[in-house]
């Protein structure tokens, strides 16, 4: 790895340091208390005006989870490291390194890291996008009709 | 890994199989003879109309290289596996797993895999983009003024 600063490259940190990129800020996943989640961070890797989209890296700590939510915009996900389980629609599925997931519009989804491994994933979204919706009690009643989904979700 | 088909997930193949994703076609990098390159494949991972951009995976075999070219559109690159060397502008730099590179508009660039390792990287581009330009003899004379760049490029 080159140690001098680069005009074009952000180096990934060596293995013995915190997982992430030099010069890329680690942000809160969401504002605390705004939605139910646990142990998730967010880093914006690329956002170009001409692309009209944003590439983010989310990392869920072992045992943590993202928010159960849905929205009009599409999520394109690539697991960068670790493993866990995804809920997309009514599909609960184990996911691991480099798996691809597509979350269609208005589809309930949640990602959970394994108990003994983090789940780190890239997520591509449109820069212009609607705000996530949280499930109402009525939504939850419907979502919970499937026993495997009911057992999976954290709200 | 779940073996049943998924409506939302494309599983990355196990380590003992060809590097890639089930259900994602491996394409030629470019039409043979259209530009100088060696041992590169291309896979389109995501392209959503609402995103307006395309996420591709390129794999350069050990000793191979992409085309030396430039264009108006921006490349956002994340190395997914392996290692190699990038030329961006006048910067020749070793790159490895998870490093990020940004290729600004009209900037000459080329990627080479190490002799003993592949270089696999994600590349995010706008769906609407200009065609790459190849260097003219006059461009090459200017590009070669820097000895480290002259030693790096393959044309």
PDB file of C-alpha atoms in Angstrom:
ATOM      1  CA  UNK A   1       0.000   0.000   0.000  1.00  0.00           C
ATOM      2  CA  UNK A   2       1.253   3.452  -0.930  1.00  0.00           C
ATOM      3  CA  UNK A   3       1.549   5.748   2.054  1.00  0.00           C
ATOM      4  CA  UNK A   4       1.585   9.040   0.203  1.00  0.00           C
ATOM      5  CA  UNK A   5      -1.721  10.859  -0.208  1.00  0.00           C
ATOM      6  CA  UNK A   6      -3.562  10.248  -3.450  1.00  0.00           C
ATOM      7  CA  UNK A   7      -5.707  12.587  -5.506  1.00  0.00           C
ATOM      8  CA  UNK A   8      -7.864   9.718  -6.723  1.00  0.00           C
ATOM      9  CA  UNK A   9      -7.688   6.802  -4.320  1.00  0.00           C
ATOM     10  CA  UNK A  10      -8.915   6.215  -0.785  1.00  0.00           C
ATOM     11  CA  UNK A  11      -7.093   3.269   0.652  1.00  0.00           C
ATOM     12  CA  UNK A  12      -8.846   0.630   2.621  1.00  0.00           C
ATOM     13  CA  UNK A  13      -7.299   0.368   6.069  1.00  0.00           C
ATOM     14  CA  UNK A  14      -4.967  -2.521   6.838  1.00  0.00           C
ATOM     15  CA  UNK A  15      -6.496  -5.515   8.584  1.00  0.00           C
ATOM     16  CA  UNK A  16      -5.174  -4.626  12.011  1.00  0.00           C
ATOM     17  CA  UNK A  17      -6.984  -1.277  12.025  1.00  0.00           C
ATOM     18  CA  UNK A  18     -10.678  -0.385  12.191  1.00  0.00           C
ATOM     19  CA  UNK A  19     -12.558  -1.720   9.169  1.00  0.00           C
ATOM     20  CA  UNK A  20     -13.118   1.190   6.823  1.00  0.00           C
ATOM     21  CA  UNK A  21     -11.481   3.691   4.514  1.00  0.00           C
ATOM     22  CA  UNK A  22      -9.064   6.471   5.256  1.00  0.00           C
ATOM     23  CA  UNK A  23     -10.785   9.802   4.716  1.00  0.00           C
ATOM     24  CA  UNK A  24     -14.302   8.355   4.733  1.00  0.00           C
ATOM     25  CA  UNK A  25     -16.276   9.409   7.783  1.00  0.00           C
ATOM     26  CA  UNK A  26     -18.170   6.787   9.790  1.00  0.00           C
ATOM     27  CA  UNK A  27     -21.677   8.072  10.437  1.00  0.00           C
ATOM     28  CA  UNK A  28     -24.627   7.004  12.526  1.00  0.00           C
ATOM     29  CA  UNK A  29     -27.018   4.747  10.609  1.00  0.00           C
ATOM     30  CA  UNK A  30     -29.928   6.989  11.545  1.00  0.00           C
ATOM     31  CA  UNK A  31     -30.721   9.530  14.198  1.00  0.00           C
ATOM     32  CA  UNK A  32     -30.974   7.685  17.537  1.00  0.00           C
ATOM     33  CA  UNK A  33     -34.592   7.068  18.499  1.00  0.00           C
ATOM     34  CA  UNK A  34     -35.917   7.876  15.016  1.00  0.00           C
ATOM     35  CA  UNK A  35     -36.464   4.190  14.223  1.00  0.00           C
ATOM     36  CA  UNK A  36     -35.677   0.809  15.810  1.00  0.00           C
ATOM     37  CA  UNK A  37     -32.214  -0.472  14.906  1.00  0.00           C
ATOM     38  CA  UNK A  38     -29.169  -1.828  16.708  1.00  0.00           C
ATOM     39  CA  UNK A  39     -25.428  -1.443  16.196  1.00  0.00           C
ATOM     40  CA  UNK A  40     -25.270  -0.120  12.624  1.00  0.00           C
ATOM     41  CA  UNK A  41     -22.922   2.430  11.054  1.00  0.00           C
ATOM     42  CA  UNK A  42     -23.010   4.133   7.654  1.00  0.00           C
ATOM     43  CA  UNK A  43     -20.268   5.414   5.327  1.00  0.00           C
ATOM     44  CA  UNK A  44     -20.886   7.232   2.049  1.00  0.00           C
ATOM     45  CA  UNK A  45     -18.328   5.901  -0.451  1.00  0.00           C
ATOM     46  CA  UNK A  46     -19.406   7.645  -3.639  1.00  0.00           C
ATOM     47  CA  UNK A  47     -21.940  10.270  -4.587  1.00  0.00           C
ATOM     48  CA  UNK A  48     -21.537  11.865  -7.998  1.00  0.00           C
ATOM     49  CA  UNK A  49     -24.016  14.440  -9.304  1.00  0.00           C
ATOM     50  CA  UNK A  50     -23.853  12.858 -12.775  1.00  0.00           C
ATOM     51  CA  UNK A  51     -24.624   9.375 -11.417  1.00  0.00           C
ATOM     52  CA  UNK A  52     -27.682  10.552  -9.528  1.00  0.00           C
ATOM     53  CA  UNK A  53     -27.080   7.818  -6.996  1.00  0.00           C
ATOM     54  CA  UNK A  54     -25.203   7.174  -3.791  1.00  0.00           C
ATOM     55  CA  UNK A  55     -23.074   4.160  -2.861  1.00  0.00           C
ATOM     56  CA  UNK A  56     -23.051   3.597   0.887  1.00  0.00           C
ATOM     57  CA  UNK A  57     -21.414   1.012   3.131  1.00  0.00           C
ATOM     58  CA  UNK A  58     -23.386  -0.169   6.140  1.00  0.00           C
ATOM     59  CA  UNK A  59     -21.916  -2.277   8.846  1.00  0.00           C
ATOM     60  CA  UNK A  60     -24.084  -4.164  11.300  1.00  0.00           C
ATOM     61  CA  UNK A  61     -22.237  -5.465  14.370  1.00  0.00           C
ATOM     62  CA  UNK A  62     -22.682  -9.095  15.439  1.00  0.00           C
ATOM     63  CA  UNK A  63     -26.208  -9.454  16.810  1.00  0.00           C
ATOM     64  CA  UNK A  64     -27.282  -6.082  15.404  1.00  0.00           C
ATOM     65  CA  UNK A  65     -29.971  -5.276  12.865  1.00  0.00           C
ATOM     66  CA  UNK A  66     -31.203  -2.555  10.534  1.00  0.00           C
ATOM     67  CA  UNK A  67     -34.707  -1.085  10.731  1.00  0.00           C
ATOM     68  CA  UNK A  68     -37.706  -3.036   9.437  1.00  0.00           C
ATOM     69  CA  UNK A  69     -38.992  -0.596   6.828  1.00  0.00           C
ATOM     70  CA  UNK A  70     -40.158  -0.079   3.257  1.00  0.00           C
ATOM     71  CA  UNK A  71     -40.028   2.743   0.716  1.00  0.00           C
ATOM     72  CA  UNK A  72     -40.688   3.531  -2.934  1.00  0.00           C
ATOM     73  CA  UNK A  73     -36.993   3.577  -3.866  1.00  0.00           C
ATOM     74  CA  UNK A  74     -35.026   0.466  -4.790  1.00  0.00           C
ATOM     75  CA  UNK A  75     -32.074  -0.847  -2.784  1.00  0.00           C
ATOM     76  CA  UNK A  76     -29.276  -2.655  -4.618  1.00  0.00           C
ATOM     77  CA  UNK A  77     -27.124  -4.492  -2.068  1.00  0.00           C
ATOM     78  CA  UNK A  78     -23.792  -6.326  -2.245  1.00  0.00           C
ATOM     79  CA  UNK A  79     -22.440  -7.992   0.896  1.00  0.00           C
ATOM     80  CA  UNK A  80     -18.851  -6.875   1.310  1.00  0.00           C
ATOM     81  CA  UNK A  81     -17.963  -8.864   4.395  1.00  0.00           C
ATOM     82  CA  UNK A  82     -19.326 -11.118   7.086  1.00  0.00           C
ATOM     83  CA  UNK A  83     -22.693 -12.817   7.079  1.00  0.00           C
ATOM     84  CA  UNK A  84     -26.195 -12.585   8.361  1.00  0.00           C
ATOM     85  CA  UNK A  85     -29.812 -12.921   7.360  1.00  0.00           C
ATOM     86  CA  UNK A  86     -32.028 -10.801   5.161  1.00  0.00           C
ATOM     87  CA  UNK A  87     -35.757 -10.368   5.144  1.00  0.00           C
ATOM     88  CA  UNK A  88     -37.025  -9.088   1.789  1.00  0.00           C
ATOM     89  CA  UNK A  89     -40.772  -9.342   1.282  1.00  0.00           C
ATOM     90  CA  UNK A  90     -41.641 -12.693   2.850  1.00  0.00           C
ATOM     91  CA  UNK A  91     -38.245 -14.222   2.124  1.00  0.00           C
ATOM     92  CA  UNK A  92     -35.915 -14.865   5.073  1.00  0.00           C
ATOM     93  CA  UNK A  93     -32.521 -15.901   3.713  1.00  0.00           C
ATOM     94  CA  UNK A  94     -28.965 -16.376   4.892  1.00  0.00           C
ATOM     95  CA  UNK A  95     -26.572 -14.077   3.074  1.00  0.00           C
ATOM     96  CA  UNK A  96     -22.803 -13.960   2.921  1.00  0.00           C
ATOM     97  CA  UNK A  97     -19.846 -12.330   1.229  1.00  0.00           C
ATOM     98  CA  UNK A  98     -20.546 -10.899  -2.240  1.00  0.00           C
ATOM     99  CA  UNK A  99     -24.181 -12.000  -2.394  1.00  0.00           C
ATOM    100  CA  UNK A 100     -26.411  -9.536  -4.255  1.00  0.00           C
ATOM    101  CA  UNK A 101     -29.864  -8.488  -3.024  1.00  0.00           C
ATOM    102  CA  UNK A 102     -32.456  -6.308  -4.689  1.00  0.00           C
ATOM    103  CA  UNK A 103     -35.176  -4.724  -2.560  1.00  0.00           C
ATOM    104  CA  UNK A 104     -38.091  -3.772  -4.859  1.00  0.00           C
ATOM    105  CA  UNK A 105     -40.292  -0.732  -4.224  1.00  0.00           C
ATOM    106  CA  UNK A 106     -42.555  -0.821  -1.136  1.00  0.00           C
ATOM    107  CA  UNK A 107     -41.171  -4.163   0.047  1.00  0.00           C
ATOM    108  CA  UNK A 108     -40.637  -4.709   3.769  1.00  0.00           C
ATOM    109  CA  UNK A 109     -37.003  -5.531   4.511  1.00  0.00           C
ATOM    110  CA  UNK A 110     -34.578  -5.920   7.380  1.00  0.00           C
ATOM    111  CA  UNK A 111     -30.962  -7.095   7.630  1.00  0.00           C
ATOM    112  CA  UNK A 112     -29.480  -8.850  10.649  1.00  0.00           C
ATOM    113  CA  UNK A 113     -25.858  -9.747  11.318  1.00  0.00           C
ATOM    114  CA  UNK A 114     -25.008 -13.215  12.601  1.00  0.00           C
ATOM    115  CA  UNK A 115     -24.497 -13.500  16.369  1.00  0.00           C
ATOM    116  CA  UNK A 116     -20.798 -14.201  15.820  1.00  0.00           C
ATOM    117  CA  UNK A 117     -19.989 -12.102  12.733  1.00  0.00           C
ATOM    118  CA  UNK A 118     -20.639  -8.604  11.435  1.00  0.00           C
ATOM    119  CA  UNK A 119     -22.646  -7.971   8.287  1.00  0.00           C
ATOM    120  CA  UNK A 120     -21.094  -5.298   6.071  1.00  0.00           C
ATOM    121  CA  UNK A 121     -22.784  -4.399   2.814  1.00  0.00           C
ATOM    122  CA  UNK A 122     -22.766  -1.874   0.011  1.00  0.00           C
ATOM    123  CA  UNK A 123     -26.131  -0.286  -0.760  1.00  0.00           C
ATOM    124  CA  UNK A 124     -26.809   1.672  -3.915  1.00  0.00           C
ATOM    125  CA  UNK A 125     -29.743   4.121  -3.888  1.00  0.00           C
ATOM    126  CA  UNK A 126     -30.982   7.050  -5.908  1.00  0.00           C
ATOM    127  CA  UNK A 127     -29.820  10.410  -4.521  1.00  0.00           C
ATOM    128  CA  UNK A 128     -33.442  11.587  -4.759  1.00  0.00           C
ATOM    129  CA  UNK A 129     -35.491   9.135  -2.742  1.00  0.00           C
ATOM    130  CA  UNK A 130     -38.504   8.945  -0.471  1.00  0.00           C
ATOM    131  CA  UNK A 131     -38.257   8.530   3.288  1.00  0.00           C
ATOM    132  CA  UNK A 132     -38.588   5.026   4.725  1.00  0.00           C
ATOM    133  CA  UNK A 133     -41.930   4.026   6.193  1.00  0.00           C
ATOM    134  CA  UNK A 134     -42.121   2.139   9.492  1.00  0.00           C
ATOM    135  CA  UNK A 135     -44.749  -0.586   9.918  1.00  0.00           C
ATOM    136  CA  UNK A 136     -47.997   0.361  11.634  1.00  0.00           C
ATOM    137  CA  UNK A 137     -49.552  -2.130  14.077  1.00  0.00           C
ATOM    138  CA  UNK A 138     -51.830  -3.218  11.211  1.00  0.00           C
ATOM    139  CA  UNK A 139     -48.815  -3.741   8.907  1.00  0.00           C
ATOM    140  CA  UNK A 140     -47.086  -5.787  11.616  1.00  0.00           C
ATOM    141  CA  UNK A 141     -50.106  -8.013  12.033  1.00  0.00           C
ATOM    142  CA  UNK A 142     -49.981  -8.793   8.309  1.00  0.00           C
ATOM    143  CA  UNK A 143     -46.173  -9.195   8.246  1.00  0.00           C
ATOM    144  CA  UNK A 144     -46.372 -11.632  11.180  1.00  0.00           C
ATOM    145  CA  UNK A 145     -48.796 -13.998   9.449  1.00  0.00           C
ATOM    146  CA  UNK A 146     -45.765 -15.902   8.129  1.00  0.00           C
ATOM    147  CA  UNK A 147     -44.197 -17.712  11.126  1.00  0.00           C
ATOM    148  CA  UNK A 148     -40.614 -17.545   9.726  1.00  0.00           C
ATOM    149  CA  UNK A 149     -40.981 -13.806   9.194  1.00  0.00           C
ATOM    150  CA  UNK A 150     -42.582 -13.332  12.629  1.00  0.00           C
ATOM    151  CA  UNK A 151     -39.620 -15.127  14.229  1.00  0.00           C
ATOM    152  CA  UNK A 152     -37.090 -13.054  12.278  1.00  0.00           C
ATOM    153  CA  UNK A 153     -38.173  -9.449  12.661  1.00  0.00           C
ATOM    154  CA  UNK A 154     -36.953  -7.102  15.380  1.00  0.00           C
ATOM    155  CA  UNK A 155     -39.126  -4.061  15.981  1.00  0.00           C
TER     156      UNK A 155
ATOM    157  CA  UNK B   1     -26.083 -20.789   1.535  1.00  0.00           C
ATOM    158  CA  UNK B   2     -29.704 -21.464   0.650  1.00  0.00           C
ATOM    159  CA  UNK B   3     -30.067 -23.657  -2.380  1.00  0.00           C
ATOM    160  CA  UNK B   4     -33.616 -22.749  -3.288  1.00  0.00           C
ATOM    161  CA  UNK B   5     -34.118 -20.034  -5.877  1.00  0.00           C
ATOM    162  CA  UNK B   6     -34.676 -16.546  -4.549  1.00  0.00           C
ATOM    163  CA  UNK B   7     -36.843 -13.754  -5.893  1.00  0.00           C
ATOM    164  CA  UNK B   8     -34.473 -11.119  -4.512  1.00  0.00           C
ATOM    165  CA  UNK B   9     -30.988 -12.559  -4.047  1.00  0.00           C
ATOM    166  CA  UNK B  10     -28.289 -13.726  -6.411  1.00  0.00           C
ATOM    167  CA  UNK B  11     -25.876 -15.880  -4.496  1.00  0.00           C
ATOM    168  CA  UNK B  12     -22.179 -15.542  -4.941  1.00  0.00           C
ATOM    169  CA  UNK B  13     -20.711 -18.874  -5.993  1.00  0.00           C
ATOM    170  CA  UNK B  14     -18.836 -20.982  -3.441  1.00  0.00           C
ATOM    171  CA  UNK B  15     -15.076 -20.663  -3.416  1.00  0.00           C
ATOM    172  CA  UNK B  16     -14.455 -23.893  -5.302  1.00  0.00           C
ATOM    173  CA  UNK B  17     -16.442 -22.699  -8.328  1.00  0.00           C
ATOM    174  CA  UNK B  18     -15.790 -19.951 -10.893  1.00  0.00           C
ATOM    175  CA  UNK B  19     -15.663 -16.524  -9.249  1.00  0.00           C
ATOM    176  CA  UNK B  20     -18.971 -14.838  -9.972  1.00  0.00           C
ATOM    177  CA  UNK B  21     -22.696 -14.858  -9.299  1.00  0.00           C
ATOM    178  CA  UNK B  22     -25.342 -17.385 -10.228  1.00  0.00           C
ATOM    179  CA  UNK B  23     -27.631 -15.907 -12.859  1.00  0.00           C
ATOM    180  CA  UNK B  24     -25.256 -13.061 -13.787  1.00  0.00           C
ATOM    181  CA  UNK B  25     -23.822 -13.482 -17.263  1.00  0.00           C
ATOM    182  CA  UNK B  26     -20.090 -13.069 -17.807  1.00  0.00           C
ATOM    183  CA  UNK B  27     -19.552 -10.808 -20.815  1.00  0.00           C
ATOM    184  CA  UNK B  28     -16.617  -9.710 -22.905  1.00  0.00           C
ATOM    185  CA  UNK B  29     -15.022  -6.523 -21.592  1.00  0.00           C
ATOM    186  CA  UNK B  30     -15.263  -4.948 -25.037  1.00  0.00           C
ATOM    187  CA  UNK B  31     -15.603  -6.140 -28.590  1.00  0.00           C
ATOM    188  CA  UNK B  32     -12.342  -7.899 -29.542  1.00  0.00           C
ATOM    189  CA  UNK B  33     -10.120  -5.614 -31.615  1.00  0.00           C
ATOM    190  CA  UNK B  34     -12.082  -2.459 -30.747  1.00  0.00           C
ATOM    191  CA  UNK B  35      -9.430  -1.286 -28.276  1.00  0.00           C
ATOM    192  CA  UNK B  36      -6.259  -2.683 -26.719  1.00  0.00           C
ATOM    193  CA  UNK B  37      -6.898  -4.748 -23.599  1.00  0.00           C
ATOM    194  CA  UNK B  38      -5.954  -8.159 -22.271  1.00  0.00           C
ATOM    195  CA  UNK B  39      -7.814 -10.789 -20.262  1.00  0.00           C
ATOM    196  CA  UNK B  40     -10.754  -8.803 -18.898  1.00  0.00           C
ATOM    197  CA  UNK B  41     -14.383  -9.841 -18.333  1.00  0.00           C
ATOM    198  CA  UNK B  42     -17.451  -7.794 -17.414  1.00  0.00           C
ATOM    199  CA  UNK B  43     -20.587  -8.568 -15.424  1.00  0.00           C
ATOM    200  CA  UNK B  44     -23.503  -6.186 -14.922  1.00  0.00           C
ATOM    201  CA  UNK B  45     -24.631  -6.546 -11.302  1.00  0.00           C
ATOM    202  CA  UNK B  46     -27.288  -3.854 -11.061  1.00  0.00           C
ATOM    203  CA  UNK B  47     -28.961  -1.432 -13.415  1.00  0.00           C
ATOM    204  CA  UNK B  48     -32.112   0.243 -12.187  1.00  0.00           C
ATOM    205  CA  UNK B  49     -33.961   2.822 -14.286  1.00  0.00           C
ATOM    206  CA  UNK B  50     -34.561   4.937 -11.169  1.00  0.00           C
ATOM    207  CA  UNK B  51     -30.881   4.925 -10.221  1.00  0.00           C
ATOM    208  CA  UNK B  52     -29.749   6.083 -13.658  1.00  0.00           C
ATOM    209  CA  UNK B  53     -26.488   4.216 -13.147  1.00  0.00           C
ATOM    210  CA  UNK B  54     -24.995   0.811 -13.678  1.00  0.00           C
ATOM    211  CA  UNK B  55     -22.877  -1.232 -11.268  1.00  0.00           C
ATOM    212  CA  UNK B  56     -20.503  -3.552 -13.125  1.00  0.00           C
ATOM    213  CA  UNK B  57     -17.895  -6.044 -11.987  1.00  0.00           C
ATOM    214  CA  UNK B  58     -14.721  -6.279 -14.063  1.00  0.00           C
ATOM    215  CA  UNK B  59     -12.172  -8.974 -13.609  1.00  0.00           C
ATOM    216  CA  UNK B  60      -8.674  -8.653 -15.005  1.00  0.00           C
ATOM    217  CA  UNK B  61      -6.705 -11.909 -15.061  1.00  0.00           C
ATOM    218  CA  UNK B  62      -3.163 -12.001 -13.662  1.00  0.00           C
ATOM    219  CA  UNK B  63      -0.961 -10.051 -16.066  1.00  0.00           C
ATOM    220  CA  UNK B  64      -3.962  -8.562 -17.897  1.00  0.00           C
ATOM    221  CA  UNK B  65      -4.971  -4.919 -18.283  1.00  0.00           C
ATOM    222  CA  UNK B  66      -7.890  -2.698 -19.227  1.00  0.00           C
ATOM    223  CA  UNK B  67      -7.739  -0.181 -22.072  1.00  0.00           C
ATOM    224  CA  UNK B  68      -5.857   3.097 -21.650  1.00  0.00           C
ATOM    225  CA  UNK B  69      -8.676   5.566 -22.275  1.00  0.00           C
ATOM    226  CA  UNK B  70     -10.533   8.645 -21.094  1.00  0.00           C
ATOM    227  CA  UNK B  71     -14.111   9.926 -21.267  1.00  0.00           C
ATOM    228  CA  UNK B  72     -16.382  12.638 -19.916  1.00  0.00           C
ATOM    229  CA  UNK B  73     -18.164  10.311 -17.496  1.00  0.00           C
ATOM    230  CA  UNK B  74     -16.880   9.538 -14.020  1.00  0.00           C
ATOM    231  CA  UNK B  75     -15.826   6.077 -12.861  1.00  0.00           C
ATOM    232  CA  UNK B  76     -16.311   5.150  -9.217  1.00  0.00           C
ATOM    233  CA  UNK B  77     -14.298   1.995  -8.484  1.00  0.00           C
ATOM    234  CA  UNK B  78     -14.112  -0.370  -5.505  1.00  0.00           C
ATOM    235  CA  UNK B  79     -11.642  -3.268  -5.632  1.00  0.00           C
ATOM    236  CA  UNK B  80     -13.552  -6.410  -4.702  1.00  0.00           C
ATOM    237  CA  UNK B  81     -10.699  -8.896  -4.837  1.00  0.00           C
ATOM    238  CA  UNK B  82      -7.077  -9.328  -5.750  1.00  0.00           C
ATOM    239  CA  UNK B  83      -4.600  -6.585  -6.439  1.00  0.00           C
ATOM    240  CA  UNK B  84      -2.899  -4.649  -9.153  1.00  0.00           C
ATOM    241  CA  UNK B  85      -1.906  -1.175 -10.213  1.00  0.00           C
ATOM    242  CA  UNK B  86      -3.944   1.791 -11.373  1.00  0.00           C
ATOM    243  CA  UNK B  87      -3.000   4.700 -13.559  1.00  0.00           C
ATOM    244  CA  UNK B  88      -5.303   7.677 -13.025  1.00  0.00           C
ATOM    245  CA  UNK B  89      -4.079  10.930 -14.499  1.00  0.00           C
ATOM    246  CA  UNK B  90      -0.357  10.873 -13.779  1.00  0.00           C
ATOM    247  CA  UNK B  91      -0.699   8.741 -10.666  1.00  0.00           C
ATOM    248  CA  UNK B  92       0.528   5.152 -10.797  1.00  0.00           C
ATOM    249  CA  UNK B  93      -0.532   3.383  -7.617  1.00  0.00           C
ATOM    250  CA  UNK B  94      -0.771  -0.088  -6.183  1.00  0.00           C
ATOM    251  CA  UNK B  95      -4.334  -0.987  -5.292  1.00  0.00           C
ATOM    252  CA  UNK B  96      -5.802  -3.853  -3.331  1.00  0.00           C
ATOM    253  CA  UNK B  97      -8.943  -5.215  -1.800  1.00  0.00           C
ATOM    254  CA  UNK B  98     -11.646  -2.638  -1.010  1.00  0.00           C
ATOM    255  CA  UNK B  99      -9.606   0.387  -2.115  1.00  0.00           C
ATOM    256  CA  UNK B 100     -11.729   3.117  -3.690  1.00  0.00           C
ATOM    257  CA  UNK B 101     -10.723   4.984  -6.860  1.00  0.00           C
ATOM    258  CA  UNK B 102     -12.418   7.926  -8.549  1.00  0.00           C
ATOM    259  CA  UNK B 103     -11.599   8.630 -12.191  1.00  0.00           C
ATOM    260  CA  UNK B 104     -12.550  12.258 -12.937  1.00  0.00           C
ATOM    261  CA  UNK B 105     -13.829  13.416 -16.339  1.00  0.00           C
ATOM    262  CA  UNK B 106     -11.381  13.304 -19.275  1.00  0.00           C
ATOM    263  CA  UNK B 107      -8.644  11.686 -17.187  1.00  0.00           C
ATOM    264  CA  UNK B 108      -6.468   8.989 -18.772  1.00  0.00           C
ATOM    265  CA  UNK B 109      -6.698   5.742 -16.840  1.00  0.00           C
ATOM    266  CA  UNK B 110      -5.737   2.105 -17.023  1.00  0.00           C
ATOM    267  CA  UNK B 111      -5.923  -0.818 -14.572  1.00  0.00           C
ATOM    268  CA  UNK B 112      -3.511  -3.718 -14.493  1.00  0.00           C
ATOM    269  CA  UNK B 113      -3.697  -6.919 -12.469  1.00  0.00           C
ATOM    270  CA  UNK B 114      -0.606  -8.149 -10.645  1.00  0.00           C
ATOM    271  CA  UNK B 115       1.387 -10.848 -12.426  1.00  0.00           C
ATOM    272  CA  UNK B 116       0.391 -13.360  -9.756  1.00  0.00           C
ATOM    273  CA  UNK B 117      -3.125 -12.230  -8.817  1.00  0.00           C
ATOM    274  CA  UNK B 118      -6.335 -11.146 -10.542  1.00  0.00           C
ATOM    275  CA  UNK B 119      -7.763  -7.679 -10.107  1.00  0.00           C
ATOM    276  CA  UNK B 120     -11.534  -7.698  -9.657  1.00  0.00           C
ATOM    277  CA  UNK B 121     -13.345  -4.415  -9.165  1.00  0.00           C
ATOM    278  CA  UNK B 122     -16.776  -2.861  -9.065  1.00  0.00           C
ATOM    279  CA  UNK B 123     -17.260   0.146 -11.335  1.00  0.00           C
ATOM    280  CA  UNK B 124     -20.199   2.507 -11.028  1.00  0.00           C
ATOM    281  CA  UNK B 125     -21.089   4.629 -14.072  1.00  0.00           C
ATOM    282  CA  UNK B 126     -24.005   6.655 -15.330  1.00  0.00           C
ATOM    283  CA  UNK B 127     -26.312   4.683 -17.635  1.00  0.00           C
ATOM    284  CA  UNK B 128     -26.127   7.605 -20.078  1.00  0.00           C
ATOM    285  CA  UNK B 129     -22.449   8.096 -20.830  1.00  0.00           C
ATOM    286  CA  UNK B 130     -20.091   9.077 -23.603  1.00  0.00           C
ATOM    287  CA  UNK B 131     -17.919   6.578 -25.443  1.00  0.00           C
ATOM    288  CA  UNK B 132     -14.302   6.174 -24.307  1.00  0.00           C
ATOM    289  CA  UNK B 133     -11.599   7.959 -26.281  1.00  0.00           C
ATOM    290  CA  UNK B 134      -8.350   6.188 -27.162  1.00  0.00           C
ATOM    291  CA  UNK B 135      -5.091   8.167 -27.092  1.00  0.00           C
ATOM    292  CA  UNK B 136      -3.817   9.610 -30.378  1.00  0.00           C
ATOM    293  CA  UNK B 137      -0.055   9.470 -31.047  1.00  0.00           C
ATOM    294  CA  UNK B 138       0.080  13.095 -29.861  1.00  0.00           C
ATOM    295  CA  UNK B 139      -1.744  12.182 -26.625  1.00  0.00           C
ATOM    296  CA  UNK B 140       0.651   9.277 -26.066  1.00  0.00           C
ATOM    297  CA  UNK B 141       3.667  11.536 -26.488  1.00  0.00           C
ATOM    298  CA  UNK B 142       2.294  13.784 -23.733  1.00  0.00           C
ATOM    299  CA  UNK B 143       1.261  10.860 -21.496  1.00  0.00           C
ATOM    300  CA  UNK B 144       4.767   9.365 -21.816  1.00  0.00           C
ATOM    301  CA  UNK B 145       6.545  12.477 -20.582  1.00  0.00           C
ATOM    302  CA  UNK B 146       6.297  11.050 -17.065  1.00  0.00           C
ATOM    303  CA  UNK B 147       8.734   8.087 -16.891  1.00  0.00           C
ATOM    304  CA  UNK B 148       6.673   6.149 -14.327  1.00  0.00           C
ATOM    305  CA  UNK B 149       3.585   6.516 -16.514  1.00  0.00           C
ATOM    306  CA  UNK B 150       5.552   5.616 -19.667  1.00  0.00           C
ATOM    307  CA  UNK B 151       6.760   2.432 -17.963  1.00  0.00           C
ATOM    308  CA  UNK B 152       3.262   1.509 -16.797  1.00  0.00           C
ATOM    309  CA  UNK B 153       1.021   1.891 -19.826  1.00  0.00           C
ATOM    310  CA  UNK B 154       0.161  -0.900 -22.264  1.00  0.00           C
ATOM    311  CA  UNK B 155      -1.164   0.223 -25.633  1.00  0.00           C
TER     312      UNK B 155
END
